[in-house]
């Protein structure tokens, strides 16, 4: 019983890890500037409109 639980737990952990790796393969590059002053914005969060909730913060 304990061996089956360990086997199931290990399999679930490995599958979860592979999904996490797949979810983090995108790259967004570019520059963000203030609309009024034209100055570059640093440490800015980017939200993708229409993306699933799990992928929004970049």
Short mmCIF file of C-alpha atoms in Angstrom, two decimals:
data_model
loop_
_atom_site.label_atom_id
_atom_site.label_comp_id
_atom_site.label_asym_id
_atom_site.label_seq_id
_atom_site.Cartn_x
_atom_site.Cartn_y
_atom_site.Cartn_z
CA UNK A 1 0.00 0.00 0.00
CA UNK A 2 2.76 2.45 0.97
CA UNK A 3 4.80 1.49 -2.09
CA UNK A 4 1.83 2.18 -4.39
CA UNK A 5 1.31 5.57 -2.75
CA UNK A 6 4.99 6.48 -3.22
CA UNK A 7 4.87 5.39 -6.87
CA UNK A 8 1.72 7.45 -7.47
CA UNK A 9 3.20 10.49 -5.70
CA UNK A 10 6.42 10.33 -7.70
CA UNK A 11 4.53 9.99 -10.98
CA UNK A 12 2.27 12.93 -10.12
CA UNK A 13 5.26 15.08 -9.15
CA UNK A 14 7.13 14.30 -12.38
CA UNK A 15 4.07 15.07 -14.51
CA UNK A 16 3.48 18.33 -12.66
CA UNK A 17 7.11 19.33 -13.14
CA UNK A 18 6.89 18.74 -16.90
CA UNK A 19 3.79 20.96 -17.16
CA UNK A 20 5.58 23.73 -15.26
CA UNK A 21 8.50 23.58 -17.69
CA UNK A 22 6.19 23.79 -20.71
CA UNK A 23 4.36 26.79 -19.25
CA UNK A 24 7.55 28.85 -18.97
CA UNK A 25 8.90 28.66 -22.51
CA UNK A 26 7.68 32.00 -23.89
CA UNK A 27 9.75 35.15 -24.26
CA UNK A 28 8.57 38.73 -24.51
CA UNK A 29 11.10 41.37 -25.49
CA UNK A 30 10.74 45.07 -25.99
CA UNK A 31 10.72 48.44 -24.33
CA UNK A 32 7.99 50.28 -22.44
CA UNK A 33 7.82 54.06 -22.45
CA UNK A 34 5.63 56.50 -20.53
CA UNK A 35 2.91 57.75 -22.87
CA UNK A 36 3.15 61.40 -21.74
CA UNK A 37 6.86 61.91 -21.05
CA UNK A 38 8.40 59.33 -23.36
CA UNK A 39 10.73 58.16 -20.56
CA UNK A 40 11.53 54.45 -20.33
CA UNK A 41 9.67 52.49 -17.64
CA UNK A 42 11.71 50.12 -15.47
CA UNK A 43 10.49 47.16 -13.40
CA UNK A 44 7.14 47.20 -15.19
CA UNK A 45 4.63 44.34 -15.20
CA UNK A 46 3.17 43.26 -18.53
CA UNK A 47 -0.26 41.66 -18.79
CA UNK A 48 -1.29 39.80 -21.93
CA UNK A 49 -4.90 40.50 -22.82
CA UNK A 50 -6.84 37.38 -23.73
CA UNK A 51 -4.22 35.03 -22.23
CA UNK A 52 -5.24 32.38 -19.71
CA UNK A 53 -5.03 33.66 -16.13
CA UNK A 54 -2.04 31.46 -15.27
CA UNK A 55 0.10 33.13 -17.94
CA UNK A 56 -0.64 36.82 -17.35
CA UNK A 57 2.19 38.11 -15.12
CA UNK A 58 5.47 38.28 -17.02
#
